[in-house]
Short mmCIF file of N, CA and C in Angstrom, two decimals:
data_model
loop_
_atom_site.label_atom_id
_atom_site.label_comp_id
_atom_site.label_asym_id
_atom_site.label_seq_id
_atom_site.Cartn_x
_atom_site.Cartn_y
_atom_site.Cartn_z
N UNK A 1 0.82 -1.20 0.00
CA UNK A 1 0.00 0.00 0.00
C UNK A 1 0.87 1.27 0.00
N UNK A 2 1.91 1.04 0.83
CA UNK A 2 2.98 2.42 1.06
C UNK A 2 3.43 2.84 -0.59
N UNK A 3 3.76 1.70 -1.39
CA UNK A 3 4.60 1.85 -2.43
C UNK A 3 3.33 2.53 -3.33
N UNK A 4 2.11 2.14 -3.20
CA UNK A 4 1.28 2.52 -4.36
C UNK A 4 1.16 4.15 -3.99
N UNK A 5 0.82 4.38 -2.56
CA UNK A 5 0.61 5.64 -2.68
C UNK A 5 1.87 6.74 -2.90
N UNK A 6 3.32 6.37 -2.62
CA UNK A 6 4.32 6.98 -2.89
C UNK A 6 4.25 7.60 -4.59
N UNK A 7 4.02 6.09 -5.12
CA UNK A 7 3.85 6.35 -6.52
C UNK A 7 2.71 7.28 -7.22
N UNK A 8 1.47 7.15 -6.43
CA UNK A 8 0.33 8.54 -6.42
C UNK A 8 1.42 9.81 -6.37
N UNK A 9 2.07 9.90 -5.60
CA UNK A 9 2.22 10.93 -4.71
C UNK A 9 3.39 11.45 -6.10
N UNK A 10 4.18 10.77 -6.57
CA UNK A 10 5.08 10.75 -7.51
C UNK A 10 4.58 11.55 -8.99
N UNK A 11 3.50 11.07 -8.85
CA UNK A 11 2.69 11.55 -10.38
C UNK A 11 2.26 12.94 -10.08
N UNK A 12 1.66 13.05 -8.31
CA UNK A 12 0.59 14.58 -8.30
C UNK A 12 2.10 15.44 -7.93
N UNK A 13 3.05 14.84 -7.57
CA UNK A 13 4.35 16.02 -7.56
C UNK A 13 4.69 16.53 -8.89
N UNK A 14 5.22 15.53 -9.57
CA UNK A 14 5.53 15.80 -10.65
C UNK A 14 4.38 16.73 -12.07
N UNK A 15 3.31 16.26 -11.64
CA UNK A 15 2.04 16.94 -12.54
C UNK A 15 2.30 18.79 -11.50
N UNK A 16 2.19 18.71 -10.55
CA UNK A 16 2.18 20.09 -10.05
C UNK A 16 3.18 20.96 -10.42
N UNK A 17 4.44 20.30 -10.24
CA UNK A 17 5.73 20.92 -10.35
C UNK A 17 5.73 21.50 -11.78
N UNK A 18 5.64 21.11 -13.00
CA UNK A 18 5.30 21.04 -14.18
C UNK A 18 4.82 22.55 -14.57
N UNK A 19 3.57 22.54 -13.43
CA UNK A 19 2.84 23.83 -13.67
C UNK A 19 3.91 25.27 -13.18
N UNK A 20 4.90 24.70 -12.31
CA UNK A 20 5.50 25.76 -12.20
C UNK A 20 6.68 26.28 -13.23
N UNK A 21 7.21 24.70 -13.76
CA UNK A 21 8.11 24.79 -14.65
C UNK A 21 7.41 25.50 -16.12
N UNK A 22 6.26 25.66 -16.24
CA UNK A 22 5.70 25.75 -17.59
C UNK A 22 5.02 28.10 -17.18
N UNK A 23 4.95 27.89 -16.03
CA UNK A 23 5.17 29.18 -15.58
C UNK A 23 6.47 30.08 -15.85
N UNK A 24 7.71 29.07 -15.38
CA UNK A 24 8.76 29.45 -15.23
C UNK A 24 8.71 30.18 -16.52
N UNK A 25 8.87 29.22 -17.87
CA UNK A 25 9.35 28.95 -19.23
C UNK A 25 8.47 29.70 -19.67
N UNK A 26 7.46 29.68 -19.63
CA UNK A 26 6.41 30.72 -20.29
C UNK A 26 7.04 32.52 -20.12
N UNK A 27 7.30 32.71 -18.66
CA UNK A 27 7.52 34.22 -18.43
C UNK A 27 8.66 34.04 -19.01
N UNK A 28 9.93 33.62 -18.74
CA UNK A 28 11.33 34.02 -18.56
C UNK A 28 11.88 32.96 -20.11
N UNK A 29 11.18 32.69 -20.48
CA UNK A 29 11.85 31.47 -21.96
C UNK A 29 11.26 32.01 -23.32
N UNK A 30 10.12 31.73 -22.75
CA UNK A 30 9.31 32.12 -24.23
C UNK A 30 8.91 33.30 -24.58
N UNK A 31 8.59 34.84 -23.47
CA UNK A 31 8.38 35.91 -23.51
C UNK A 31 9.83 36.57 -23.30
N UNK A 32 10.95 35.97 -23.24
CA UNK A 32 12.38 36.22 -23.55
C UNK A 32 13.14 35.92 -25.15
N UNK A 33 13.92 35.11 -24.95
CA UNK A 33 15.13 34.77 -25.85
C UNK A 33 14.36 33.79 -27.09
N UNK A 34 13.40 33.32 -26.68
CA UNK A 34 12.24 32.25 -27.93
C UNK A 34 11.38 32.74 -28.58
N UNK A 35 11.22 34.39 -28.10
CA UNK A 35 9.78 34.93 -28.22
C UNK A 35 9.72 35.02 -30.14
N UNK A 36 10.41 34.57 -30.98
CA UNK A 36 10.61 34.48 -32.08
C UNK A 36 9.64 33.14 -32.34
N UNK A 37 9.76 32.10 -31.56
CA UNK A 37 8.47 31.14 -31.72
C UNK A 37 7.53 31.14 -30.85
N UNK A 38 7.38 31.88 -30.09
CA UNK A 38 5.69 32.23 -29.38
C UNK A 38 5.47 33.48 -30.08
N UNK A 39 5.36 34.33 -30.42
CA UNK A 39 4.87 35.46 -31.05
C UNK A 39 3.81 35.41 -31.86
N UNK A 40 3.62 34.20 -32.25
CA UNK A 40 2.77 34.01 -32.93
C UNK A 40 1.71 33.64 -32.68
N UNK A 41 1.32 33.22 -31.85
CA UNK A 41 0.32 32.48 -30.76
C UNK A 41 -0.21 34.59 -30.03
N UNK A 42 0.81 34.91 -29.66
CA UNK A 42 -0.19 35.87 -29.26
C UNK A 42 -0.79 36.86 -30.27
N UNK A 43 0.26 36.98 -31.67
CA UNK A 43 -0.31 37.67 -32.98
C UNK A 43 -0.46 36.89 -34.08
N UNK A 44 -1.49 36.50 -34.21
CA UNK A 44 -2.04 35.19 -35.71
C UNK A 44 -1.06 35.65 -36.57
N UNK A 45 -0.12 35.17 -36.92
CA UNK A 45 0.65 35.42 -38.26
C UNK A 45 0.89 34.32 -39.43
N UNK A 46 0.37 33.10 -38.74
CA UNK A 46 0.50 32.35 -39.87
C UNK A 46 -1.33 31.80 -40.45
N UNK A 47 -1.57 31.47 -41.37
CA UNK A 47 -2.83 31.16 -41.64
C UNK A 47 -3.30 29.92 -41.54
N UNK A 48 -2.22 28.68 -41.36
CA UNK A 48 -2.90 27.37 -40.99
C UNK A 48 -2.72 27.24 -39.66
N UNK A 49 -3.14 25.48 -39.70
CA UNK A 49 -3.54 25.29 -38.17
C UNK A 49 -2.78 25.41 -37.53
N UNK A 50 -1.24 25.26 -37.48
CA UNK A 50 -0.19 25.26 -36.56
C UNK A 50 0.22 26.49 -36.69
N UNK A 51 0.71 26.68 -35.02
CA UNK A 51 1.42 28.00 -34.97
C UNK A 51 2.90 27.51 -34.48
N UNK A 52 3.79 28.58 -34.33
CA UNK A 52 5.80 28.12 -34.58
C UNK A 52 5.79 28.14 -33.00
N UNK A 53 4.26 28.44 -31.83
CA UNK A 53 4.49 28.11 -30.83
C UNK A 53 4.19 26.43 -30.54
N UNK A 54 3.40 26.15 -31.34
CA UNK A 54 3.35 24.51 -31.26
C UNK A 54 4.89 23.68 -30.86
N UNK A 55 5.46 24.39 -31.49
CA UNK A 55 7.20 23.24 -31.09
C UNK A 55 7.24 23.17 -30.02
N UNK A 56 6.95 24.14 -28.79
CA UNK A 56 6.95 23.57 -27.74
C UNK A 56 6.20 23.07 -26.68
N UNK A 57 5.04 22.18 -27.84
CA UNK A 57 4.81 20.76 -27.28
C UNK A 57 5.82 19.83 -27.27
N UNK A 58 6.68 20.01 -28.58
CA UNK A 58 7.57 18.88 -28.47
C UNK A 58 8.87 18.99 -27.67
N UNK A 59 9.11 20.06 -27.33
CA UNK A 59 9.86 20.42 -26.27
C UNK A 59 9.68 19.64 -24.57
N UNK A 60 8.16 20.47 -24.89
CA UNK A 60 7.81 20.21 -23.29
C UNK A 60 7.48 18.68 -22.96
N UNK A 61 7.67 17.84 -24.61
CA UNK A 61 6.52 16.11 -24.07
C UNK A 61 7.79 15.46 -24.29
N UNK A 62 9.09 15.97 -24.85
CA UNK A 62 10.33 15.15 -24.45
C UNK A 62 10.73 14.76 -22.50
N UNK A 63 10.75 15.48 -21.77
CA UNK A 63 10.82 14.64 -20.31
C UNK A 63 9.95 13.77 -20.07
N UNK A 64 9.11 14.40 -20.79
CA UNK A 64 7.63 12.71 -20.30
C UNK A 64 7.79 11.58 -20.71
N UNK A 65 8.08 11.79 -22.02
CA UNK A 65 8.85 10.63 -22.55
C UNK A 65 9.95 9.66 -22.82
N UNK A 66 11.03 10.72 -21.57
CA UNK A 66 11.76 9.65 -21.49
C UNK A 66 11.99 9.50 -19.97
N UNK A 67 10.98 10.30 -19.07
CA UNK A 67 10.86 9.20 -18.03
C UNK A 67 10.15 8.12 -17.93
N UNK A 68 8.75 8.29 -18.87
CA UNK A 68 7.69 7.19 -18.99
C UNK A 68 8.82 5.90 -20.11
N UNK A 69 9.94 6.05 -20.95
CA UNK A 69 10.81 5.23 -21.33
C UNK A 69 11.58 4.51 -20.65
N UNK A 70 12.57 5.46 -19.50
CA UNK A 70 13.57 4.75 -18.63
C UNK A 70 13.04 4.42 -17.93
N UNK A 71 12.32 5.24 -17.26
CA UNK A 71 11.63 4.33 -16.14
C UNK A 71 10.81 2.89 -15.96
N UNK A 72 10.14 2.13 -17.84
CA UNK A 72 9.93 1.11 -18.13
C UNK A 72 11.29 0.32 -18.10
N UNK A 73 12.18 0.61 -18.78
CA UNK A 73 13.44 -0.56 -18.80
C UNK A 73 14.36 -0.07 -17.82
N UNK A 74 13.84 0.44 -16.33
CA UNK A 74 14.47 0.19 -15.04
C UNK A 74 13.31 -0.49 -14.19
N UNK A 75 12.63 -0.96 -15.16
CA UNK A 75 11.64 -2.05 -14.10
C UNK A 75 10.53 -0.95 -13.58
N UNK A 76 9.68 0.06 -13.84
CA UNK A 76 8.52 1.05 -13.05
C UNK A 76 9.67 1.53 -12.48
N UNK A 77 10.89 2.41 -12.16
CA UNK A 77 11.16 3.08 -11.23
C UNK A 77 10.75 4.80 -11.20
N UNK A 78 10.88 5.32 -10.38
CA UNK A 78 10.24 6.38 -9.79
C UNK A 78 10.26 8.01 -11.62
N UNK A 79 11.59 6.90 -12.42
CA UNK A 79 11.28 7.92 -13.66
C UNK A 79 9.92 7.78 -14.54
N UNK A 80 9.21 6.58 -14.38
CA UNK A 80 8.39 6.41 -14.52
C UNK A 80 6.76 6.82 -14.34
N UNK A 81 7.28 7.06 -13.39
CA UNK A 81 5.88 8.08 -12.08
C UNK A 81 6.20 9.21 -12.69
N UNK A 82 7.12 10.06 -12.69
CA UNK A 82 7.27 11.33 -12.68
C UNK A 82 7.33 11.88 -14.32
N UNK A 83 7.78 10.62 -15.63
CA UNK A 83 7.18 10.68 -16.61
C UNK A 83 5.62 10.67 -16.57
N UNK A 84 5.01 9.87 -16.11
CA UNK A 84 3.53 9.88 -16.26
C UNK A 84 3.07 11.35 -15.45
N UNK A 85 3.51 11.74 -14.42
CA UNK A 85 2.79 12.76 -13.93
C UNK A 85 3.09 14.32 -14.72
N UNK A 86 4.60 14.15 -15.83
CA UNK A 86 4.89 14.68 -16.62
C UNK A 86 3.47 14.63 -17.94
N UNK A 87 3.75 13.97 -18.24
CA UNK A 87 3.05 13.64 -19.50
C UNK A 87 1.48 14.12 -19.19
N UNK A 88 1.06 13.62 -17.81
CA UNK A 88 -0.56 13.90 -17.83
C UNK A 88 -1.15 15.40 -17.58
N UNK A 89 -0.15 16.03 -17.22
CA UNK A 89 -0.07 17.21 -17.15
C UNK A 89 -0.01 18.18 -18.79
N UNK A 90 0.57 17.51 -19.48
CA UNK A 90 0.84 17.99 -20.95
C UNK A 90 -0.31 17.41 -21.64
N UNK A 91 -0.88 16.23 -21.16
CA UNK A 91 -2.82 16.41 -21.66
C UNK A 91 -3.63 17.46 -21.06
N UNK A 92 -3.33 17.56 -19.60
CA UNK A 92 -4.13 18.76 -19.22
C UNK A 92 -3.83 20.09 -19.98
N UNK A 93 -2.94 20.57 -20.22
CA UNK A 93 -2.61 21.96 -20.76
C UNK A 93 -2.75 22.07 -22.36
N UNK A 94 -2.94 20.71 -22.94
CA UNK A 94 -3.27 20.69 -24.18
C UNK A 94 -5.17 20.87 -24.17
N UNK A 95 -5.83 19.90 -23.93
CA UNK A 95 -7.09 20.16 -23.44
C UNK A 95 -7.55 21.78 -23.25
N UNK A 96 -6.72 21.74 -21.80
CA UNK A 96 -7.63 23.61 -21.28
C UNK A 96 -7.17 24.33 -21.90
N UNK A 97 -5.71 24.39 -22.68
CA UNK A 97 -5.25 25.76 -23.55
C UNK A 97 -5.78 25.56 -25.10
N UNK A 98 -5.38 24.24 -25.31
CA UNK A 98 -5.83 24.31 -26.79
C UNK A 98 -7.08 24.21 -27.41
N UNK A 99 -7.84 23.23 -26.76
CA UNK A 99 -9.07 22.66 -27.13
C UNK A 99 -10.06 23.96 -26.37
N UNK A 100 -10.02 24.06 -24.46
CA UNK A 100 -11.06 24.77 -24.14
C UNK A 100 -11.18 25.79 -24.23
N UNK A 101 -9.59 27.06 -24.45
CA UNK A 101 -9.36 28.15 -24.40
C UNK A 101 -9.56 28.97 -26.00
N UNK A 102 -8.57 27.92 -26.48
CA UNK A 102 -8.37 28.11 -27.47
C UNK A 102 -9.65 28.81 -29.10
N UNK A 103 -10.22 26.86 -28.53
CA UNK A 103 -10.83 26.50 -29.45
C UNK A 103 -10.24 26.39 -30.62
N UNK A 104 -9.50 25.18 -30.51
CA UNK A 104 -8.38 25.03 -31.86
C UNK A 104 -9.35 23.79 -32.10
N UNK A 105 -10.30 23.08 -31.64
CA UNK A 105 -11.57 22.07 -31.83
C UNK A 105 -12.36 22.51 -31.21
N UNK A 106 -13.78 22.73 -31.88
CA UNK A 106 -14.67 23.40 -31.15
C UNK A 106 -15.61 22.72 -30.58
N UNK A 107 -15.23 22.11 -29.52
CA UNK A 107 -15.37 21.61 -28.36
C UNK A 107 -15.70 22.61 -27.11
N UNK A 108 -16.51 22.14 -26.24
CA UNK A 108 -16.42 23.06 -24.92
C UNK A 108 -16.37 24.11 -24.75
N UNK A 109 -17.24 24.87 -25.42
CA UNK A 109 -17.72 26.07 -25.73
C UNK A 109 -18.10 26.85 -24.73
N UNK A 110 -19.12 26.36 -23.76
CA UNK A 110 -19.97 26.72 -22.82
C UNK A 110 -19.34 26.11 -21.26
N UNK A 111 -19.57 27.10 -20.59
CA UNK A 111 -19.44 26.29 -19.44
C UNK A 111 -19.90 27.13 -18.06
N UNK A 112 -20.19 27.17 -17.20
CA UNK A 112 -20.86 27.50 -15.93
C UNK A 112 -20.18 27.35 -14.88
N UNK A 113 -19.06 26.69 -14.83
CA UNK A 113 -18.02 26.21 -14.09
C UNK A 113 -17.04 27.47 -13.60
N UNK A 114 -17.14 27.78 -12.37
CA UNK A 114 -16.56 29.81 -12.02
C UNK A 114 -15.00 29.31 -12.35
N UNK A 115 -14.34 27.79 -11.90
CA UNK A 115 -12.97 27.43 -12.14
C UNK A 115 -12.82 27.79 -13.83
N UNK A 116 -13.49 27.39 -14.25
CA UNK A 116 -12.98 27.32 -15.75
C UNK A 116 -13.23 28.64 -16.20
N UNK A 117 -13.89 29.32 -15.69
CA UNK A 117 -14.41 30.64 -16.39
C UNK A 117 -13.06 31.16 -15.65
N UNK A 118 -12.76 31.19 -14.53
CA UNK A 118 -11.65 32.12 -14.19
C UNK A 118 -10.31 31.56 -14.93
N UNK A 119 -9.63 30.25 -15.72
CA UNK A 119 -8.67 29.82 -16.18
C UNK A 119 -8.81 31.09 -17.49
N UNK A 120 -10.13 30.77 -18.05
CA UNK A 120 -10.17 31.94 -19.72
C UNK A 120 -10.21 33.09 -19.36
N UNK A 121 -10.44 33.76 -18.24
CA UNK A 121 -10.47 35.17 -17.80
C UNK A 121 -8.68 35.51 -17.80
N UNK A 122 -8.29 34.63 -16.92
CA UNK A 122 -6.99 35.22 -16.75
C UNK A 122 -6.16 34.32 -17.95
N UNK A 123 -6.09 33.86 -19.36
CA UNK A 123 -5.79 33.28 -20.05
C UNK A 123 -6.27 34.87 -20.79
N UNK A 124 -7.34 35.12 -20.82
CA UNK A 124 -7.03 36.24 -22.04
C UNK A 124 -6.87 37.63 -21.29
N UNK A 125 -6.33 37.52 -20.24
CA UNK A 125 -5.76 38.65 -19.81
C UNK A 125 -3.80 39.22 -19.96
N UNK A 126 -3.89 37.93 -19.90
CA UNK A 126 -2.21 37.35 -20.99
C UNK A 126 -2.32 37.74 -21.84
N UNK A 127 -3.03 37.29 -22.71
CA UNK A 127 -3.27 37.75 -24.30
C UNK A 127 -3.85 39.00 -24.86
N UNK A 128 -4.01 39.59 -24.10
CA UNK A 128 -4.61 41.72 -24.02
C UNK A 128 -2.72 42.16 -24.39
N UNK A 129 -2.02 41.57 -23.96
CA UNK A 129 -0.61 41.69 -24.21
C UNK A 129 0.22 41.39 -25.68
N UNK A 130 0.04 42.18 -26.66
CA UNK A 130 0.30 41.71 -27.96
C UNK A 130 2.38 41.68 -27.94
N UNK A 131 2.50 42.26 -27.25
CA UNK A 131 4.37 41.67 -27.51
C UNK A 131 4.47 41.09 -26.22
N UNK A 132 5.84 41.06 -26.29
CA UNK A 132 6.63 40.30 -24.86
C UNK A 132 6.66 41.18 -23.71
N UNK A 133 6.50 42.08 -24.10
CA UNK A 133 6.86 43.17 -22.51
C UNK A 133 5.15 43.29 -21.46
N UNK A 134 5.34 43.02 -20.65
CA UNK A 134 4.60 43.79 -19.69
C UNK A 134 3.40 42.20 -19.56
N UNK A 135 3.58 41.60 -19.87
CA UNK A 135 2.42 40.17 -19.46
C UNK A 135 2.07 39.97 -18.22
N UNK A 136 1.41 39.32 -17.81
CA UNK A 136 0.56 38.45 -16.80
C UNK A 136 -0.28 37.27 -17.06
N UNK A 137 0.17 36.47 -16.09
CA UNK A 137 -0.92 35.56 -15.39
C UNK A 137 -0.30 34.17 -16.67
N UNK A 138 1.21 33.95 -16.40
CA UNK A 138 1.62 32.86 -17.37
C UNK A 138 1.76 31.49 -17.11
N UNK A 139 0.76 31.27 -16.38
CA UNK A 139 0.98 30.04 -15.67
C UNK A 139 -0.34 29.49 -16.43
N UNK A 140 -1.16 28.08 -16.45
CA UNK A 140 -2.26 27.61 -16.52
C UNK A 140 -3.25 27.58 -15.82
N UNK A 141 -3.44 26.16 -14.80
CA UNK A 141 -4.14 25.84 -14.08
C UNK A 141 -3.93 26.19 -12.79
N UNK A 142 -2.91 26.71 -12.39
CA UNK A 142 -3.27 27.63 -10.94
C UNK A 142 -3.36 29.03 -10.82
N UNK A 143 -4.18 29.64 -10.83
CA UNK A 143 -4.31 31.00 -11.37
C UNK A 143 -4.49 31.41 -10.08
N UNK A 144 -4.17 32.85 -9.62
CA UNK A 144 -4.74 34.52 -8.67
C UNK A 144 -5.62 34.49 -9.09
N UNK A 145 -6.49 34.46 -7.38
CA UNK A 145 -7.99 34.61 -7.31
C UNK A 145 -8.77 35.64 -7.38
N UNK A 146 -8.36 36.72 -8.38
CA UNK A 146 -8.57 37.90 -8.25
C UNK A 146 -9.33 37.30 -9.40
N UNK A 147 -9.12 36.26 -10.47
CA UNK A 147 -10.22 36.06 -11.81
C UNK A 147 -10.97 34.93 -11.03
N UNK A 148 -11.16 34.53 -10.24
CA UNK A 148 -12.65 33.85 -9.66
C UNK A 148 -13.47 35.23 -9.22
N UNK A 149 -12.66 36.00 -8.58
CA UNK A 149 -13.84 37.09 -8.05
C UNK A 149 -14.62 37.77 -9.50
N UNK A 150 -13.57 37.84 -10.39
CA UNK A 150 -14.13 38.57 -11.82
C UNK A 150 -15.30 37.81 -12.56
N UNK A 151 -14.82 36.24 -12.42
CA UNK A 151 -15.80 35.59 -13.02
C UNK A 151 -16.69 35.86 -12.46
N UNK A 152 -16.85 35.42 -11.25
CA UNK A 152 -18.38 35.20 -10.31
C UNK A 152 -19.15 36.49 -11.04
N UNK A 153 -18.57 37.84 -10.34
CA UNK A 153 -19.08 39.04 -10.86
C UNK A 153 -19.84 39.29 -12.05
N UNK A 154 -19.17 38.74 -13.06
CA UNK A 154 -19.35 38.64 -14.30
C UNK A 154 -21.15 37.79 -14.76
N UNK A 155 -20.82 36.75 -14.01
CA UNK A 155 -21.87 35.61 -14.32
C UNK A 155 -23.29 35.95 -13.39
N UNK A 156 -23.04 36.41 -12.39
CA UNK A 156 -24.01 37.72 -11.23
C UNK A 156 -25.06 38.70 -12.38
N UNK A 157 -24.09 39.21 -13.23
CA UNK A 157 -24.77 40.19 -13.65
C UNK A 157 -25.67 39.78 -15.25
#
């Protein structure tokens, strides 16, 4: 029982941590020295479906994949957990940024949910920011509760 929940515990570290690392990289990586391939994501410049910020999915799903790798041919060890809690985290941020925010599939259009309404509140409060200078709120799924109070407000009236 100890080992299963360590290994829980392995995945919700690693899925959390993620969010900070993707915070980190977002302010100081991609609104820095990369902003040559995110720029585009905050100003439509290309006309098909992919934007030159897409590469870093493949950036960000290389650790997942090769802890969910080594960690298979070291027998499940703990790179394993922390690939998977890697990786499931990079479904979550694909989902809520691409699919729910996005609407890069128009999917999940609607929703009533004050959590989710405050993720797109402060998701396009980032994006009111057309260059690199002066942003906010670059993180995903843990957002300042200053956009739950906005949502609620919002949905009140």
């Amino acid at each position: 029982m100890e080992t299963v929940i360590a290994k829980i515990l392995m995945v919700v570290i690693a899925f959390s941590g993620m969010e900070a690392v993707a915070w980190f990289t977002h302010k100081y990586i991609m609104h820095k020295f990369l902003w040559r391939l995110h720029k585009d994501h905050h100003k439509k410049e290309s006309s098909g479906f992919f934007e030159h910020n897409d590469f870093f999915f493949l950036i960000f799903a290389l650790p997942g994949i090769a802890g969910l790798f080594w960690g298979v041919i070291y027998h499940f060890n703990f790179l394993f957990w922390c690939g998977l809690g890697i990786s499931l985290y990079g479904m979550a941020y694909f989902l809520v940024h691409d699919v729910f925010i996005h609407q890069r599939f128009k999917i999940f259009r609607n929703t009533d949910n004050s959590y989710l309404r405050a993720i797109r509140r402060a998701h396009k409060m980032h994006h009111k920011h057309l260059g690199k200078e002066d942003g906010e709120c670059f993180g995903m799924l843990f957002i300042p509760f200053k956009y739950f109070r906005s949502s609620k407000t919002k949905s009140a009236s």
